[in-house]
JSON list of C-alpha atoms in Angstrom, two decimals:
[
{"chain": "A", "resi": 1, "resn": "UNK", "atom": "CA", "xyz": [131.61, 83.86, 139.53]},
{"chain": "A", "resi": 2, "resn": "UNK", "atom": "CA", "xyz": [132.10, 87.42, 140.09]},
{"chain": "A", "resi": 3, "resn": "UNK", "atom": "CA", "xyz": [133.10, 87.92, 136.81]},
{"chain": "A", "resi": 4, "resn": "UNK", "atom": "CA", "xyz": [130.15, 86.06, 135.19]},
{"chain": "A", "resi": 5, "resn": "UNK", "atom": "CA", "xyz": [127.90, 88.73, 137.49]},
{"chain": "A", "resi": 6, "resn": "UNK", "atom": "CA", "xyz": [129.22, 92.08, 136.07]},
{"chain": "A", "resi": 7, "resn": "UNK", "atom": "CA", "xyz": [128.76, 90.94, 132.67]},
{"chain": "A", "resi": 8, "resn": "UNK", "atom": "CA", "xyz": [125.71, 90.13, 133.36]},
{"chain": "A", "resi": 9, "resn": "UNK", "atom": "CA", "xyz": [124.89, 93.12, 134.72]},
{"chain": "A", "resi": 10, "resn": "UNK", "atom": "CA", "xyz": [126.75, 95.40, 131.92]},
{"chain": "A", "resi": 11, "resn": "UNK", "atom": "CA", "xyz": [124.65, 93.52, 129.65]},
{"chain": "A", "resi": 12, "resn": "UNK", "atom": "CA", "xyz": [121.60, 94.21, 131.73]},
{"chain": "A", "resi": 13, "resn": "UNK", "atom": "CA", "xyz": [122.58, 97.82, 131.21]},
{"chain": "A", "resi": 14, "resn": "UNK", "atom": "CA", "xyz": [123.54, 98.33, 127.54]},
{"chain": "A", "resi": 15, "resn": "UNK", "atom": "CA", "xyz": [120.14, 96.53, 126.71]},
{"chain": "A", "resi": 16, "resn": "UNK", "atom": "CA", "xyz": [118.11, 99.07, 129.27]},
{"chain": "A", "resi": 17, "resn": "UNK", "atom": "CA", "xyz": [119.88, 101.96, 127.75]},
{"chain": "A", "resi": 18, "resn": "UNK", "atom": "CA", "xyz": [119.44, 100.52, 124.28]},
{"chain": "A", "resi": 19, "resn": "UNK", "atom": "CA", "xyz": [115.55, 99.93, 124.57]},
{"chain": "A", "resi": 20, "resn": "UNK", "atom": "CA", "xyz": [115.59, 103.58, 126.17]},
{"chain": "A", "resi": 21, "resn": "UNK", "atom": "CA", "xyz": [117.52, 104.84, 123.41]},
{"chain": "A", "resi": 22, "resn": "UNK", "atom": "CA", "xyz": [114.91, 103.40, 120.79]},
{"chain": "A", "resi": 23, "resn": "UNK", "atom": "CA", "xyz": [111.61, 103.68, 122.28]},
{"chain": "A", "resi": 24, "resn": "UNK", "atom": "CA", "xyz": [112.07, 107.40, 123.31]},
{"chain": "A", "resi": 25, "resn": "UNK", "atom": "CA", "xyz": [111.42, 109.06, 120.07]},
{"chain": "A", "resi": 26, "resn": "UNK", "atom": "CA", "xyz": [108.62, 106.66, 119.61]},
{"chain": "A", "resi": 27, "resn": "UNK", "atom": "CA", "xyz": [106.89, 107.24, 122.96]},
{"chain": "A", "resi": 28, "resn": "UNK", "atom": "CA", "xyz": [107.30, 111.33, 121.96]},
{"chain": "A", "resi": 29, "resn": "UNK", "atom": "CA", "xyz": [105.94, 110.97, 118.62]},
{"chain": "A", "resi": 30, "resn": "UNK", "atom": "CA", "xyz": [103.14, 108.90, 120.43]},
{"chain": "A", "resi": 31, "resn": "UNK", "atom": "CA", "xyz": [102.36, 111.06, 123.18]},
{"chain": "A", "resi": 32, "resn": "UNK", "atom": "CA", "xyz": [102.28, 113.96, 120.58]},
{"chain": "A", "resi": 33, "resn": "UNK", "atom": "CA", "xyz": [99.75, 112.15, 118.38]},
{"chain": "A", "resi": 34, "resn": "UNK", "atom": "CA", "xyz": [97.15, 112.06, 121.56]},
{"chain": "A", "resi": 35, "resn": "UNK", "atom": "CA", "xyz": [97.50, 115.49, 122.35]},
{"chain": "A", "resi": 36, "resn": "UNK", "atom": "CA", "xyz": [96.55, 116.34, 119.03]},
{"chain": "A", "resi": 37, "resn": "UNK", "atom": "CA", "xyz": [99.91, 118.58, 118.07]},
{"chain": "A", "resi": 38, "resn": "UNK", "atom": "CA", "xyz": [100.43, 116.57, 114.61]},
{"chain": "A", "resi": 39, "resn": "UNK", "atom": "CA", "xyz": [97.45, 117.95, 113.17]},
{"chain": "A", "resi": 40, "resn": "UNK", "atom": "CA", "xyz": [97.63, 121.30, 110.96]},
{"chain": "A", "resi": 41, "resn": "UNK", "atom": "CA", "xyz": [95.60, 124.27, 112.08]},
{"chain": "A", "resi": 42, "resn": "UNK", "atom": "CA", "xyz": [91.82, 123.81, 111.01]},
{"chain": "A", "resi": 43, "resn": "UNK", "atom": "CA", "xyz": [91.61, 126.08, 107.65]},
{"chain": "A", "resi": 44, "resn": "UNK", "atom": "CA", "xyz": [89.95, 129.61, 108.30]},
{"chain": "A", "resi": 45, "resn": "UNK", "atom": "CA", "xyz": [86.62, 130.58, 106.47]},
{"chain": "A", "resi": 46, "resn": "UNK", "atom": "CA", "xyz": [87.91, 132.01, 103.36]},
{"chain": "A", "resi": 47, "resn": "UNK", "atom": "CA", "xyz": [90.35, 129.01, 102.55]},
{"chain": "A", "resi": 48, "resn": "UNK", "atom": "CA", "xyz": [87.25, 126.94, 103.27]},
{"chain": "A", "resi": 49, "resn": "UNK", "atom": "CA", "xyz": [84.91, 128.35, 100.95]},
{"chain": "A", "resi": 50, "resn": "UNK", "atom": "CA", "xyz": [87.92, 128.74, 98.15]},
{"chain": "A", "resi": 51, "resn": "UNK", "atom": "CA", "xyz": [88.23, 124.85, 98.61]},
{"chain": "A", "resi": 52, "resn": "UNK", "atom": "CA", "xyz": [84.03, 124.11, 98.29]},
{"chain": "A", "resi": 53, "resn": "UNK", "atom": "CA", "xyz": [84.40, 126.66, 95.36]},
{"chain": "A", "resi": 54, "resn": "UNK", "atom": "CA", "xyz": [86.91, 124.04, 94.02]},
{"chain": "A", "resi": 55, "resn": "UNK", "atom": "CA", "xyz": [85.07, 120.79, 94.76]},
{"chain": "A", "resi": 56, "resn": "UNK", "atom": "CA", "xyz": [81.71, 122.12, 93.02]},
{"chain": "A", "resi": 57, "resn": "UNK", "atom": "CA", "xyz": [84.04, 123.45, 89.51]},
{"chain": "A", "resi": 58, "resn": "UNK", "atom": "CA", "xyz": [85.55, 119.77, 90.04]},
{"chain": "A", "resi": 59, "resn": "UNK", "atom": "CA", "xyz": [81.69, 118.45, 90.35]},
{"chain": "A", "resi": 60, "resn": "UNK", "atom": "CA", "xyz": [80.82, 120.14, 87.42]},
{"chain": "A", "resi": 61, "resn": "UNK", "atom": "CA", "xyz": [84.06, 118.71, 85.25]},
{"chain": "A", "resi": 62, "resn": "UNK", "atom": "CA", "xyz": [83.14, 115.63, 86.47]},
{"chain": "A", "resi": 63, "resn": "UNK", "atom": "CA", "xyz": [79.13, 115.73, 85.16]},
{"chain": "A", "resi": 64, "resn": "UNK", "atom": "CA", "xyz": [80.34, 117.20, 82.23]},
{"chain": "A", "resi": 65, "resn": "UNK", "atom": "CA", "xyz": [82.60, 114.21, 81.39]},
{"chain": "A", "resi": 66, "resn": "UNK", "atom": "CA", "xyz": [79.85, 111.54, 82.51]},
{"chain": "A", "resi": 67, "resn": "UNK", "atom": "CA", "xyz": [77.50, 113.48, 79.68]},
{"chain": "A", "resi": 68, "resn": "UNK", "atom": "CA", "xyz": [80.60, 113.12, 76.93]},
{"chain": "A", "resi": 69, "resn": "UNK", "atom": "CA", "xyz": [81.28, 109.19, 78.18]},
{"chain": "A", "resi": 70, "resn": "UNK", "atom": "CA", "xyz": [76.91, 109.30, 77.15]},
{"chain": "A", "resi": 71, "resn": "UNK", "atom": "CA", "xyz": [77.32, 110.46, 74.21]},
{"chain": "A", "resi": 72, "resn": "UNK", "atom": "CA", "xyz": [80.50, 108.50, 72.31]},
{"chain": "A", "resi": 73, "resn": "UNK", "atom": "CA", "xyz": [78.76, 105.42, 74.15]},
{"chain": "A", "resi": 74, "resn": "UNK", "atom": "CA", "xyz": [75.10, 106.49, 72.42]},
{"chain": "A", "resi": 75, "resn": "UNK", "atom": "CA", "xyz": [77.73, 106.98, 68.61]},
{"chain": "A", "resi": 76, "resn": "UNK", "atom": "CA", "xyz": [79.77, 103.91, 68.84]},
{"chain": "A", "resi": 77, "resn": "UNK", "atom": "CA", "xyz": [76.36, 102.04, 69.84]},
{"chain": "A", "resi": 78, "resn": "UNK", "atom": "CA", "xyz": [74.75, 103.25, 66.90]},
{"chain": "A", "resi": 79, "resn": "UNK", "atom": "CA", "xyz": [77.41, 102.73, 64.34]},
{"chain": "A", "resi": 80, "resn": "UNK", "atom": "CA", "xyz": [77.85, 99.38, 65.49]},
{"chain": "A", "resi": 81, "resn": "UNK", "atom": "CA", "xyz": [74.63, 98.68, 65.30]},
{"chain": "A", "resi": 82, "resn": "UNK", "atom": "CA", "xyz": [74.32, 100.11, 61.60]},
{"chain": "A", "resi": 83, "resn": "UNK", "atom": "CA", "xyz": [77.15, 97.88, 61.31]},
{"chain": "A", "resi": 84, "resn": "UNK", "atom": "CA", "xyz": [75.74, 94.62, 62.33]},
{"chain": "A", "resi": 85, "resn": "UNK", "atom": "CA", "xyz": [72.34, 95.38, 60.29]},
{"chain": "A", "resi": 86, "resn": "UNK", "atom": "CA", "xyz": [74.30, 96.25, 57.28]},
{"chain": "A", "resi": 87, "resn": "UNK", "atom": "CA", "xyz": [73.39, 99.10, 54.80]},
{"chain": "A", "resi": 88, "resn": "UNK", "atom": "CA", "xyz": [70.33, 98.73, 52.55]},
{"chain": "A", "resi": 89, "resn": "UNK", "atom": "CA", "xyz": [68.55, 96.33, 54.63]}
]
């Protein structure tokens, strides 16, 4: 019976330790993530404006694109439609 106890209770231990062993790191990287040390620093003023700089060329690309999308859309429209009519009629 005495025998049956200390097993138990080395059991008992290894699977304390074990759980402490795992959950450690993960209670860190939790306890880090609410105080707020996994975010980067906040980018200063000139990085800022660089990156709005950036978006508003990327804007632009993108309007310029739409406007080229327009106009194919407008040609293959047409020729299809010159297509379906047929010449001469």
């Amino acid at each position: 019976m005495d025998k049956d106890w200390v097993v138990g209770a080395v059991f008992a231990f290894f699977v304390f330790a074990g759980g402490f062993w795992v959950l450690r790191p993960v209670a860190a990287a939790l306890a880090k993530r609410i105080a707020g040390e996994h975010r980067p620093p906040a980018p200063d003023a000139q990085e800022h404006e660089a990156m709005a700089a950036e978006v508003e060329q990327l804007r632009q690309d993108v309007t310029e694109l739409q406007e080229r999308v327009d106009f194919a859309e407008r040609l293959l429209a047409k020729h299809r439609e010159a297509q379906r009519i047929g010449p001469g009629e």
